[in-house]
CSV table of C-alpha atoms and ligand atoms in Angstrom, one decimal:
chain,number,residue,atom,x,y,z
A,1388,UNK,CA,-68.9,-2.7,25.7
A,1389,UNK,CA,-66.3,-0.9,27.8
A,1390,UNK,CA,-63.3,0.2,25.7
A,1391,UNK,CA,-61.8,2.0,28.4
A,1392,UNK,CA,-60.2,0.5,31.6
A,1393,UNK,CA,-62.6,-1.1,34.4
A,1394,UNK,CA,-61.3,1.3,37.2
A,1395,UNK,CA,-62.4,4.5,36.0
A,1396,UNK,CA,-65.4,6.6,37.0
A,1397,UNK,CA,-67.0,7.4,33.5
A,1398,UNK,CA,-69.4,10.1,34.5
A,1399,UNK,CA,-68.6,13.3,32.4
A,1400,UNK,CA,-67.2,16.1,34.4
A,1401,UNK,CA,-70.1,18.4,35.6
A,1402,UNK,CA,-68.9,21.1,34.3
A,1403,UNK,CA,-70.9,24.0,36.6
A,1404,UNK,CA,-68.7,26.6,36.0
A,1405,UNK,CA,-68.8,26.2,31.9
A,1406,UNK,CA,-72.9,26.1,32.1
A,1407,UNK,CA,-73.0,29.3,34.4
A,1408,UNK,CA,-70.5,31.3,32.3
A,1409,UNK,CA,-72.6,30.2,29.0
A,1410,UNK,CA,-75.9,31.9,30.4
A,1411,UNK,CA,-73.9,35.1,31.9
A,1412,UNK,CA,-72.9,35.4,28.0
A,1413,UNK,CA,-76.6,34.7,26.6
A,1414,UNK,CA,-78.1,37.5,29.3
A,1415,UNK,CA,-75.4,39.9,28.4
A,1416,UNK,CA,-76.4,39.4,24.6
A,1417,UNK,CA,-80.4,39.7,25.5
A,1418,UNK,CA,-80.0,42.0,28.1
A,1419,UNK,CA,-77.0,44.6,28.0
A,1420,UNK,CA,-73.6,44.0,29.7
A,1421,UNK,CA,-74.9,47.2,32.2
A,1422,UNK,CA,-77.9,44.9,33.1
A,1423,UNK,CA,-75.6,41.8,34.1
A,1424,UNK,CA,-73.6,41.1,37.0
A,1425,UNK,CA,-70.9,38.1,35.5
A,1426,UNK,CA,-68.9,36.9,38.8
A,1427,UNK,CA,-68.5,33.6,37.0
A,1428,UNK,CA,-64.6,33.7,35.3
A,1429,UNK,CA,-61.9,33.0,36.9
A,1430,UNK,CA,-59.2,34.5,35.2
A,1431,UNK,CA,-57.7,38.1,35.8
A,1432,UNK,CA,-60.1,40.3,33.7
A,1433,UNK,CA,-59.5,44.5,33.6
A,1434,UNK,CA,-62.0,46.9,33.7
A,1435,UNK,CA,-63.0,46.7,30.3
A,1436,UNK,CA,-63.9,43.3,30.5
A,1437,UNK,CA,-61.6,41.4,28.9
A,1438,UNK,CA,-58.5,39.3,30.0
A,1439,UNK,CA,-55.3,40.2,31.0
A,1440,UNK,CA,-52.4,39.8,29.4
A,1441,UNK,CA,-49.1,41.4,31.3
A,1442,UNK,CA,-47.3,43.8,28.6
A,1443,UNK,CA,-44.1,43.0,30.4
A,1444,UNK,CA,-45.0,39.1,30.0
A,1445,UNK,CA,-46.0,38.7,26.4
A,1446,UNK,CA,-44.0,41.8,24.4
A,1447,UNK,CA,-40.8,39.7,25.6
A,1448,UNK,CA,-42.2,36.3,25.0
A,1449,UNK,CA,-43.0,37.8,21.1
A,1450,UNK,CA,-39.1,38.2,20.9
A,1451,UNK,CA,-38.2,34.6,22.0
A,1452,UNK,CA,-36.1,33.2,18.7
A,1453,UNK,CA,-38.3,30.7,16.8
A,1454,UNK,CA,-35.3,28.2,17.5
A,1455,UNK,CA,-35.7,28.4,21.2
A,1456,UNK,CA,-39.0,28.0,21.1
A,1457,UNK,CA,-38.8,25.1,19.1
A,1458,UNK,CA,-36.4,23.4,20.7
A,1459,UNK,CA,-36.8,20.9,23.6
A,1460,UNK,CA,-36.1,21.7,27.0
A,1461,UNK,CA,-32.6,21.0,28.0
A,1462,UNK,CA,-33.8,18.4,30.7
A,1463,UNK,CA,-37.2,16.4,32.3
A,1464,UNK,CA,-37.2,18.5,35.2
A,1465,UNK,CA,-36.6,21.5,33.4
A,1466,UNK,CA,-33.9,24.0,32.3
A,1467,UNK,CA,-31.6,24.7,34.7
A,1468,UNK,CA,-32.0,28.8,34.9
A,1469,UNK,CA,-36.1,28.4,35.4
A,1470,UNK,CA,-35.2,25.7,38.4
A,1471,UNK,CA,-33.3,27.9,39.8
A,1472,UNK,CA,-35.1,31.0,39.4
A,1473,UNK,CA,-38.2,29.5,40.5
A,1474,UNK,CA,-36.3,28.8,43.8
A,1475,UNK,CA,-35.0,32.1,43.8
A,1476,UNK,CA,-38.6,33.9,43.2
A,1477,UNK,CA,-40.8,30.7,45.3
A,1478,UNK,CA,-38.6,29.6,48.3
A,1479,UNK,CA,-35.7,32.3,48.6
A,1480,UNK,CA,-37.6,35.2,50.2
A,1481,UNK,CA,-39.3,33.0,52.8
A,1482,UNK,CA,-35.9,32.0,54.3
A,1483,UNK,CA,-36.6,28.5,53.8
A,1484,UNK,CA,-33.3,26.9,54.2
A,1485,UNK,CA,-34.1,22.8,53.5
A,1486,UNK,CA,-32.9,20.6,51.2
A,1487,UNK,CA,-34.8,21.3,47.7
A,1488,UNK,CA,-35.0,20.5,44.2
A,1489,UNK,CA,-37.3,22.1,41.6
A,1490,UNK,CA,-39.1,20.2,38.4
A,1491,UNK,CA,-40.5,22.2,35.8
A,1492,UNK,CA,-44.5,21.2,35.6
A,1493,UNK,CA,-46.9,21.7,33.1
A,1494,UNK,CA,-48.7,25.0,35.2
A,1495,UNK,CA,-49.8,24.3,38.9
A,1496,UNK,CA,-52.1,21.3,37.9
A,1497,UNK,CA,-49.0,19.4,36.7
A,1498,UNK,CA,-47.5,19.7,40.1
A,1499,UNK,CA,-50.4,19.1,42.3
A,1500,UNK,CA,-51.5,15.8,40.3
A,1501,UNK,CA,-47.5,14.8,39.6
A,1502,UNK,CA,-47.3,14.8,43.8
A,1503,UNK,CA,-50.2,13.2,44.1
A,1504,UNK,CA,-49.3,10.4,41.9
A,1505,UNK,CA,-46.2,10.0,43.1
A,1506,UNK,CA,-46.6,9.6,47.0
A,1507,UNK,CA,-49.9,8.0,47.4
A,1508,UNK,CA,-50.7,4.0,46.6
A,1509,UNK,CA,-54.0,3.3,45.2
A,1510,UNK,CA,-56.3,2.7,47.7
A,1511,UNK,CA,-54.8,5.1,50.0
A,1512,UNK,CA,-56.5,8.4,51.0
A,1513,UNK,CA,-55.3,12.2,50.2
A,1514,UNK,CA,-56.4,15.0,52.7
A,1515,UNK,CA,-58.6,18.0,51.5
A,1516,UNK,CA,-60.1,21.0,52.7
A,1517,UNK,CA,-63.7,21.0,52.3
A,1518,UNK,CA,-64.1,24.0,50.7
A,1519,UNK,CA,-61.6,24.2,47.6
A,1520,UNK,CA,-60.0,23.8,44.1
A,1521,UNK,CA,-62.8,21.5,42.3
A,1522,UNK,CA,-59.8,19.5,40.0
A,1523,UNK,CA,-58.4,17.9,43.8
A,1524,UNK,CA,-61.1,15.3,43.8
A,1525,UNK,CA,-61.1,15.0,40.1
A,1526,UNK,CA,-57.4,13.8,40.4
A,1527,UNK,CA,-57.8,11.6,43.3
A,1528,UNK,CA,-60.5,9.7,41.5
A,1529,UNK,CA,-58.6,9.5,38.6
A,1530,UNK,CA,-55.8,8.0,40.7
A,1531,UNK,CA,-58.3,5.5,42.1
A,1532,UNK,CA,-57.6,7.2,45.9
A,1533,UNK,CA,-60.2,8.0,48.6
A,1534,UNK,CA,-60.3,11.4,50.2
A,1535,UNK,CA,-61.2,13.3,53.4
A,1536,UNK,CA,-61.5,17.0,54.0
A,1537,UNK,CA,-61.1,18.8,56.9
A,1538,UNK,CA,-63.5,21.9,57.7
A,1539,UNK,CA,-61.6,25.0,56.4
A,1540,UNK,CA,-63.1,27.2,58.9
A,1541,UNK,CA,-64.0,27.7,62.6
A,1542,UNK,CA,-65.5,31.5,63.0
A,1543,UNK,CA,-63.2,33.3,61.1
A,1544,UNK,CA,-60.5,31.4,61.5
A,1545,UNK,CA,-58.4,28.1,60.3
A,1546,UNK,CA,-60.0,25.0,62.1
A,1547,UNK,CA,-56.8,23.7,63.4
A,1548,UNK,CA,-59.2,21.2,65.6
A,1549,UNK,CA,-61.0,19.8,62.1
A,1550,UNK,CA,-57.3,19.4,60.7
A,1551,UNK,CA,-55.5,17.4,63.0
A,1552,UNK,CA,-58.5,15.3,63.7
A,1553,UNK,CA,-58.9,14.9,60.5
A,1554,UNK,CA,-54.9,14.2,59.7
A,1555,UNK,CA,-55.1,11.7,63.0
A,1556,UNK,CA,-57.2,9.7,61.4
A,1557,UNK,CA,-55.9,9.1,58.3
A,1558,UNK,CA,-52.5,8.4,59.5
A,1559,UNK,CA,-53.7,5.7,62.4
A,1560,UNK,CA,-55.1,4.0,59.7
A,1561,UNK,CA,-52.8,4.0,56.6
A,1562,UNK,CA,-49.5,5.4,58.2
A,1563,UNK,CA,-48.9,8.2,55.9
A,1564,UNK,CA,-50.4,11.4,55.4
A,1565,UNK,CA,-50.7,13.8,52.2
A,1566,UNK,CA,-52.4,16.6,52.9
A,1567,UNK,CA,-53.0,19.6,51.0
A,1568,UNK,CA,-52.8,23.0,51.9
A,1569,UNK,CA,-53.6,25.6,49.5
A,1570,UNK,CA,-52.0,28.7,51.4
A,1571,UNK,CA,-52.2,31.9,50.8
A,1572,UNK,CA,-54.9,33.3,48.9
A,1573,UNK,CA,-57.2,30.5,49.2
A,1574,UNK,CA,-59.2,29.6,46.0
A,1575,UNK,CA,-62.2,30.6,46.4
A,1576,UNK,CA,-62.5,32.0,49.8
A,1577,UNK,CA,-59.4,34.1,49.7
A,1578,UNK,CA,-58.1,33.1,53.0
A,1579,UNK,CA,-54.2,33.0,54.0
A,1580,UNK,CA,-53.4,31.5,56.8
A,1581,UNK,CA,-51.4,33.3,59.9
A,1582,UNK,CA,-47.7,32.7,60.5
A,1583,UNK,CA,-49.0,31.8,63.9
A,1584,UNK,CA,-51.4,29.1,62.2
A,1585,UNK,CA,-48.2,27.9,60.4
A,1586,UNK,CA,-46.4,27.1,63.4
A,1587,UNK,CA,-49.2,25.1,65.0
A,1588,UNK,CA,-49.1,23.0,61.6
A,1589,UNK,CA,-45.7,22.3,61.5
A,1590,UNK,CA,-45.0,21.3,65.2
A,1591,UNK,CA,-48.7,18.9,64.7
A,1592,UNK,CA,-46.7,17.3,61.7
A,1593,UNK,CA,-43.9,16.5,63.6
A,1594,UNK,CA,-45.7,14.8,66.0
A,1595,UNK,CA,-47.5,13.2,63.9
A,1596,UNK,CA,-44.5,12.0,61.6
A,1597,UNK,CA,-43.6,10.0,64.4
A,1598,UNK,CA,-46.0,7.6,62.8
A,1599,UNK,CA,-45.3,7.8,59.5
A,1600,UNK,CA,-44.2,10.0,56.4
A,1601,UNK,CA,-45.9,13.8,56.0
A,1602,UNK,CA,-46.2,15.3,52.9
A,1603,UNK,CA,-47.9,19.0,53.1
A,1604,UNK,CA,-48.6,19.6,49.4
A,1605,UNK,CA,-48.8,23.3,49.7
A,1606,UNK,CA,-50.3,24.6,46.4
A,1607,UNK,CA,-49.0,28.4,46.2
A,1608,UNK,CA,-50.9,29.6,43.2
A,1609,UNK,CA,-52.2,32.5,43.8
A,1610,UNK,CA,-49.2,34.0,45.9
A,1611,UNK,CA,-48.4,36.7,43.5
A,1612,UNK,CA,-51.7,38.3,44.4
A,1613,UNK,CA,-51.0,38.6,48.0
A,1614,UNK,CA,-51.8,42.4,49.3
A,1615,UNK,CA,-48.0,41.9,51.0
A,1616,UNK,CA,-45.6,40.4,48.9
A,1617,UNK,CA,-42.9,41.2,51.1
A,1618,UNK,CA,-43.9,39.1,53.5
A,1619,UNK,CA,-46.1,36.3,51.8
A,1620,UNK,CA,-43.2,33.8,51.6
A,1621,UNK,CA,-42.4,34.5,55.4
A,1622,UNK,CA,-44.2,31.5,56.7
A,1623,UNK,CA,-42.1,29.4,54.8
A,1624,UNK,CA,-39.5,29.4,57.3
A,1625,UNK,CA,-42.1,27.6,59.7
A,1626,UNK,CA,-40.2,24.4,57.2
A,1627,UNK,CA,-37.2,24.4,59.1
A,1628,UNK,CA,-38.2,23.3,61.7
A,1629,UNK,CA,-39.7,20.0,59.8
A,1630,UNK,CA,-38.5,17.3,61.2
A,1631,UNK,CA,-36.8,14.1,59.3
A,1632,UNK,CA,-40.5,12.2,58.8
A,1633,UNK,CA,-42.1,15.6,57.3
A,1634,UNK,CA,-41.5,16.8,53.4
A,1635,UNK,CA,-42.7,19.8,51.4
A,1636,UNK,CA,-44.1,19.8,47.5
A,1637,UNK,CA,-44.8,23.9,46.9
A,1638,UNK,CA,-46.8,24.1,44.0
A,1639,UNK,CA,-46.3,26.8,42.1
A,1640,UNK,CA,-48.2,28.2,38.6
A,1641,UNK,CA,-47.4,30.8,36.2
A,1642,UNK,CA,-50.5,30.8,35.2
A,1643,UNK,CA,-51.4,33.4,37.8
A,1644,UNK,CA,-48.1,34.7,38.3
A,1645,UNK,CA,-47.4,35.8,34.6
A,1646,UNK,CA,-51.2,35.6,33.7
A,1647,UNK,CA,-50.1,33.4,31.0
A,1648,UNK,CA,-52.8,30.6,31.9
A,1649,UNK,CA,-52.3,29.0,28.3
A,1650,UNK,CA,-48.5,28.6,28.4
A,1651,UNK,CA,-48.5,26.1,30.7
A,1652,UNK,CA,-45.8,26.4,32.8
A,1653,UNK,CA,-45.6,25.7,36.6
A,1654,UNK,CA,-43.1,23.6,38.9
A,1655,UNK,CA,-43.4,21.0,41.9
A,1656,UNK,CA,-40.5,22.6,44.7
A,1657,UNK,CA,-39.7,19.4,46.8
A,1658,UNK,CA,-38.4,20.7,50.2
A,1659,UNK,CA,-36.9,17.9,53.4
A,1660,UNK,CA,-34.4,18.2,55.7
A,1661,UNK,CA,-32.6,15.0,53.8
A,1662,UNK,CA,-30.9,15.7,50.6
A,1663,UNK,CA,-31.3,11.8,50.1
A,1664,UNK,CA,-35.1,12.1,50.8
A,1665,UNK,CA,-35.4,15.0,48.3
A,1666,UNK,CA,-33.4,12.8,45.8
A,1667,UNK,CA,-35.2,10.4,45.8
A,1668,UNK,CA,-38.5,12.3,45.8
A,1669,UNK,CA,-36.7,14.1,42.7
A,1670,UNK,CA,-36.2,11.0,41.5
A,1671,UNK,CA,-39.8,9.6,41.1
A,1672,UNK,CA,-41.0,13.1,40.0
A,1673,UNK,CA,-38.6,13.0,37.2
A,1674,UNK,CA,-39.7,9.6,36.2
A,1675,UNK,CA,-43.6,10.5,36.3
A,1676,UNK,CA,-43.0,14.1,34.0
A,1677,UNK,CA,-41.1,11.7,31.7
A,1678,UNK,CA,-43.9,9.2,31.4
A,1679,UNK,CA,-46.5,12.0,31.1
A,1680,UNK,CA,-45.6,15.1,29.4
A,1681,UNK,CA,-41.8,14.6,28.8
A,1682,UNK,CA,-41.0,18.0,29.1
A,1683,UNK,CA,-42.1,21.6,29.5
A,1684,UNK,CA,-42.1,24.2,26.6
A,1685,UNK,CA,-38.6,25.9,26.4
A,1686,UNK,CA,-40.2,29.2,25.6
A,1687,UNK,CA,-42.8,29.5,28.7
A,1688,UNK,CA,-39.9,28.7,31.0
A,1689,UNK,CA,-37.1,31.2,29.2
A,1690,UNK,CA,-39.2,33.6,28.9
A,1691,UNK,CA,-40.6,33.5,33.0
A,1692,UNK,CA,-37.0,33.7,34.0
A,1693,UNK,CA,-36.6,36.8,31.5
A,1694,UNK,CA,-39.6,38.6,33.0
A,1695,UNK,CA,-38.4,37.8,36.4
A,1696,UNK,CA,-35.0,38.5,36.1
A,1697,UNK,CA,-34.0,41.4,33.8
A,1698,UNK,CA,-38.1,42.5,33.1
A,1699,UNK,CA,-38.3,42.6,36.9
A,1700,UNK,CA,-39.3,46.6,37.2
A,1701,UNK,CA,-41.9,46.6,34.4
A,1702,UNK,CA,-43.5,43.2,35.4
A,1703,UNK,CA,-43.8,44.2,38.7
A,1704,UNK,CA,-45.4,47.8,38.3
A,1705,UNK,CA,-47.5,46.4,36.2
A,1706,UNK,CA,-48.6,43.4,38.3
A,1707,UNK,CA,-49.5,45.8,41.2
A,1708,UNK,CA,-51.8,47.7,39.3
A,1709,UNK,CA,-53.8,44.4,39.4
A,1710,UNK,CA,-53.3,43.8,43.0
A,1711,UNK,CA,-54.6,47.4,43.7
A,1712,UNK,CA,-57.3,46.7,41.4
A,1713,UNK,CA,-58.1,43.5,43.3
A,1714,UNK,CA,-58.2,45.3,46.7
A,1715,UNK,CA,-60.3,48.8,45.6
A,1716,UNK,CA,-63.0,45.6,44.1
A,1717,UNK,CA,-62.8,43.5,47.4
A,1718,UNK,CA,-63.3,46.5,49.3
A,1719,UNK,CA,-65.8,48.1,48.1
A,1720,UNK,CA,-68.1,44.4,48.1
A,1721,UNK,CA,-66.8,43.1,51.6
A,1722,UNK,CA,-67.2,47.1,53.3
A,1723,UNK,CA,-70.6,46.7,51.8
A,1724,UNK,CA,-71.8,42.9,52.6
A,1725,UNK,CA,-70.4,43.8,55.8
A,1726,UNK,CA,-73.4,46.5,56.7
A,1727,UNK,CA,-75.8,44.3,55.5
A,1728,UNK,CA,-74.6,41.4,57.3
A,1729,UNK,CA,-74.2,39.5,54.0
A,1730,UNK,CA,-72.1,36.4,55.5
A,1731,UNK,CA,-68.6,35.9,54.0
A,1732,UNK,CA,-66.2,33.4,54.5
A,1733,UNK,CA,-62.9,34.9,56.0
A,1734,UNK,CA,-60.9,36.9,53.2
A,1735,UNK,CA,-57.9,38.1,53.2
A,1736,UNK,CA,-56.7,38.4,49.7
A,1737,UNK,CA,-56.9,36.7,45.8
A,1738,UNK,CA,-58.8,36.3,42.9
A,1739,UNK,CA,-62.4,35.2,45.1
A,1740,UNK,CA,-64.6,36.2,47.9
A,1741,UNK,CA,-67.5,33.0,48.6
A,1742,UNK,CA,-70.3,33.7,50.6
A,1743,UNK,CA,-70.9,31.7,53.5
A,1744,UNK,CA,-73.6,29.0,52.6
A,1745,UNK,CA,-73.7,26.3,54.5
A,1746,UNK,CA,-76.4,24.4,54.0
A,1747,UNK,CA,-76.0,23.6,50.5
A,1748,UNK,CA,-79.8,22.7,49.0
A,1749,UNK,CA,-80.2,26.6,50.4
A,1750,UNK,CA,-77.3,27.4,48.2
A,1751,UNK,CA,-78.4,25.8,45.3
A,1752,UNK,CA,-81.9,27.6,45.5
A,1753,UNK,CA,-80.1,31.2,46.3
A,1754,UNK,CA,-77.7,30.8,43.3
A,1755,UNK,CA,-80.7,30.0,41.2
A,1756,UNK,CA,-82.6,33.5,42.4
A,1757,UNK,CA,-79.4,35.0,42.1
A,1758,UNK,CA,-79.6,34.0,38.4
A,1759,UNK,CA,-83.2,34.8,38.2
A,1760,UNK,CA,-81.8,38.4,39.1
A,1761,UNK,CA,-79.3,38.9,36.2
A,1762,UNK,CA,-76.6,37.5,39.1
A,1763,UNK,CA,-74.1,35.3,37.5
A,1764,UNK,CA,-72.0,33.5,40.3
A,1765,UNK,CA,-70.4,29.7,40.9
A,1766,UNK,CA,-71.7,27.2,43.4
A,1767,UNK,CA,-69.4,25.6,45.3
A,1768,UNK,CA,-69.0,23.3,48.6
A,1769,UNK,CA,-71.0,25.8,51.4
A,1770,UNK,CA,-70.7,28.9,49.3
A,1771,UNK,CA,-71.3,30.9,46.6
A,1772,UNK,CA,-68.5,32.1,44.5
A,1773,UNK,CA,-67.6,35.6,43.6
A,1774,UNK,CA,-64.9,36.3,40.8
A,1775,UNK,CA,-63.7,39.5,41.8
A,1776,UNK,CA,-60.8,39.3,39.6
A,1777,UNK,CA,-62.9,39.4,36.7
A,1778,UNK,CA,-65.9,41.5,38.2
A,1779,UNK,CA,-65.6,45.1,37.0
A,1780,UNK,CA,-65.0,47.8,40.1
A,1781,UNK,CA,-68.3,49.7,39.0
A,1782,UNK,CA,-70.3,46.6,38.9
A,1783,UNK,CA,-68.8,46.0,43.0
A,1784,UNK,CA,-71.1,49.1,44.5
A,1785,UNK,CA,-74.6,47.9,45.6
A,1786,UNK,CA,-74.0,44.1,44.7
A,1787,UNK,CA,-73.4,43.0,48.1
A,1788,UNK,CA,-77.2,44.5,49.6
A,1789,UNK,CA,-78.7,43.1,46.1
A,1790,UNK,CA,-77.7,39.6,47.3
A,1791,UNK,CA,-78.4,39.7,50.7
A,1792,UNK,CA,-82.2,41.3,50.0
A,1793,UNK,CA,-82.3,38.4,47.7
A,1794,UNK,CA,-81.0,35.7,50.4
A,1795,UNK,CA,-83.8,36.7,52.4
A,1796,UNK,CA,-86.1,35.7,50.7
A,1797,UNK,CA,-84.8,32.1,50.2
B,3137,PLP,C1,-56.1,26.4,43.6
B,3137,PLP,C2,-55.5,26.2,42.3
B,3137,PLP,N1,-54.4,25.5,42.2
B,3137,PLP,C3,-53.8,25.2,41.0
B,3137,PLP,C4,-54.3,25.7,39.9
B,3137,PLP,C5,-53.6,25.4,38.6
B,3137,PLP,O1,-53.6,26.2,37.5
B,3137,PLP,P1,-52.6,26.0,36.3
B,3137,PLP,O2,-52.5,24.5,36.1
B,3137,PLP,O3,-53.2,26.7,35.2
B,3137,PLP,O4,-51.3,26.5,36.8
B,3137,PLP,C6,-55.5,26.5,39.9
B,3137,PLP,C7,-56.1,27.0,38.7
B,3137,PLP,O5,-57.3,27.4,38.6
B,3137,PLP,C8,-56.1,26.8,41.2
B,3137,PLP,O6,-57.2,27.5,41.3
């Protein structure tokens, strides 16, 4: 008998990454932690191998009064000094000008899925890169909507060609188009695309909201860890030139931000050229948080607009130590796959570099040597994942040559 509802896809999740992290921990046990590599978590680890947890984040969030914490927040899209400070930290710098409105999310997963849900009919089709963020299909086929992906990558480049072939498509045939964008710091390649890139995708939109409504759903949530974070938000401006059929949703997670994965506190920033449009995008968006988590704990969202605001100097020293500590670890592996002609997908910053895999039944036997080796990695569309933001910086030396004298014998 089925208990649950006829249109749902009832296979468990396959839960690779959980399986791959399990053994890393059981070789570790039987073997040393010197003997192991462990690329497999995802989170923001330090040197000593554990996760990390800002000091300027969490002494402050200790302080919050029980009553605040307690207490709902003051509205479904969120208290009024996060929306605005999210604004302030997310859209502000870029020079994004439009029409906006924030709503507080439960982390970046509550806006992706909430904009997902809220602009596309069942049936319809959501726009993907090929190489990304497992939970985007996961959502869609909870949502009972199709997908297509675009390739990611031409050389070392975006595949403009790939996206706008792949964006024609979709909106000759259901004349709307959301597409997603997960810009900078690409998870897991670590790709950010160029201001120039930007431009080309902004004027394509406009010709192709001639059509029919564009939505660019451009999930942010890795931003904080971009090498230049005084000019990360600049591409934003490409938005003003949007015309009246193209809309924004910038998804953006603390989870990353504050490293405070558990807190779950994100927002969805809804960005036209209409006020009415954004209104009434605001509008649905309130309705769906309602329906679905009702609202976002009042201490995650005080406390990010503490550490943001009056915190600002501590957080941010501290938060750069990581971003150096991201870039000694990337250099060190890419300087080194590099002379060994170890194949990498193009990085530029973030949490992962993926090797360049693209027939996958090849990847699936190299991840296995790889594991054979004491190599703990994550398998995903045409790559292999490496989690240099939990990967140690003495473990980085030598690992790159290690995996391509194993690749060669695949
Ligand atoms: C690309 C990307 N987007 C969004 C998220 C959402 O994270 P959270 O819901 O914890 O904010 C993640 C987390 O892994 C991610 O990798």
């Amino acid at each position: 008998m089925r208990f649950v509802k006829n249109k749902v896809n009832t296979t468990p999740i396959e839960d690779n990454v959980f399986a791959v992290v399990k053994l890393a921990k059981a070789a570790k046990e039987k073997y040393g932690e010197d003997q192991v590599i462990d690329a497999t978590i995802g989170s923001l680890y330090n040197e000593n191998g554990t996760i990390v947890a800002m000091d300027s984040v969490f002494t402050p969030y200790k302080q919050i009064k029980n009553e605040t914490m307690a207490a709902y927040a003051a509205s479904f899209t969120g208290n009024e000094s996060f929306r605005n400070q999210v604004y302030q930290w997310v859209i502000q710098p870029g020079g994004c000008t439009l029409a906006h409105s924030v709503i507080a999310t439960p982390g970046g997963t509550g806006a992706v899925n909430m904009t997902i849900e809220s602009v596309l009919d069942e049936g319809e089709t959501l726009v993907l890169p090929d190489i990304a963020w497992g939970s985007y299909q996961l959502m869609a086929g909870m949502l009972n909507l199709k997908t297509v992906t675009y390739d990611l990558f031409e050389d070392d480049h975006f595949n403009l060609t790939s996206f706008k072939e792949t964006c024609q498509k979709v909106m000759d045939q259901q004349q709307k188009l959301l597409v997603v964008i997960n810009d900078p710091c690409h998870n897991p390649t670590g790709y950010s695309l160029t201001i120039d890139e930007w431009e080309e995708i902004v004027q394509f939109f406009n010709a192709c909201g001639k059509q029919g409504p564009v939505i660019l759903l451009n999930d942010i949530a890795y931003i904080d860890y971009a090498y230049d974070l005084d000019h990360c938000h600049d591409y934003m401006q490409t938005f003003n030139q949007f015309s009246d059929h193209v809309m924004a949703v910038v998804a953006f997670s603390c989870s990353k931000t504050l490293t405070s994965y558990g807190l779950r506190c994100g927002a969805a920033i809804i960005l036209g050229q209409n006020a009415e449009d954004v209104r009434n995008m605001e509008i649905v968006f309130e309705k769906t948080a309602r329906a679905t988590w009702s609202n976002i704990p009042n201490g995650a969202m005080e406390n990010f607009v503490y550490v943001t605001t009056q915190n600002l100097d501590h957080y941010l020293k501290e938060k750069q130590s990581y971003i150096d500590l991201l870039k000694q670890r990337s250099d060190v592996f890419l300087t080194e796959a590099k002379a060994c002609q170890l194949d990498c997908y193009p990085y530029k910053e973030g949490f992962f570099i993926t090797l360049a895999i693209p027939d996958n039944a090849k990847r699936d036997r190299f991840h296995q040597a790889l594991i054979d080796h004491q190599i703990y990695t994550i398998k995903v569309n045409h790559g292999i994942r490496v989690g240099i933001c939990s990967l140690s910086l003495k473990k980085c030396p030598g690992l790159a040559k290690r995996m391509k004298d194993i690749l060669d014998t695949i």
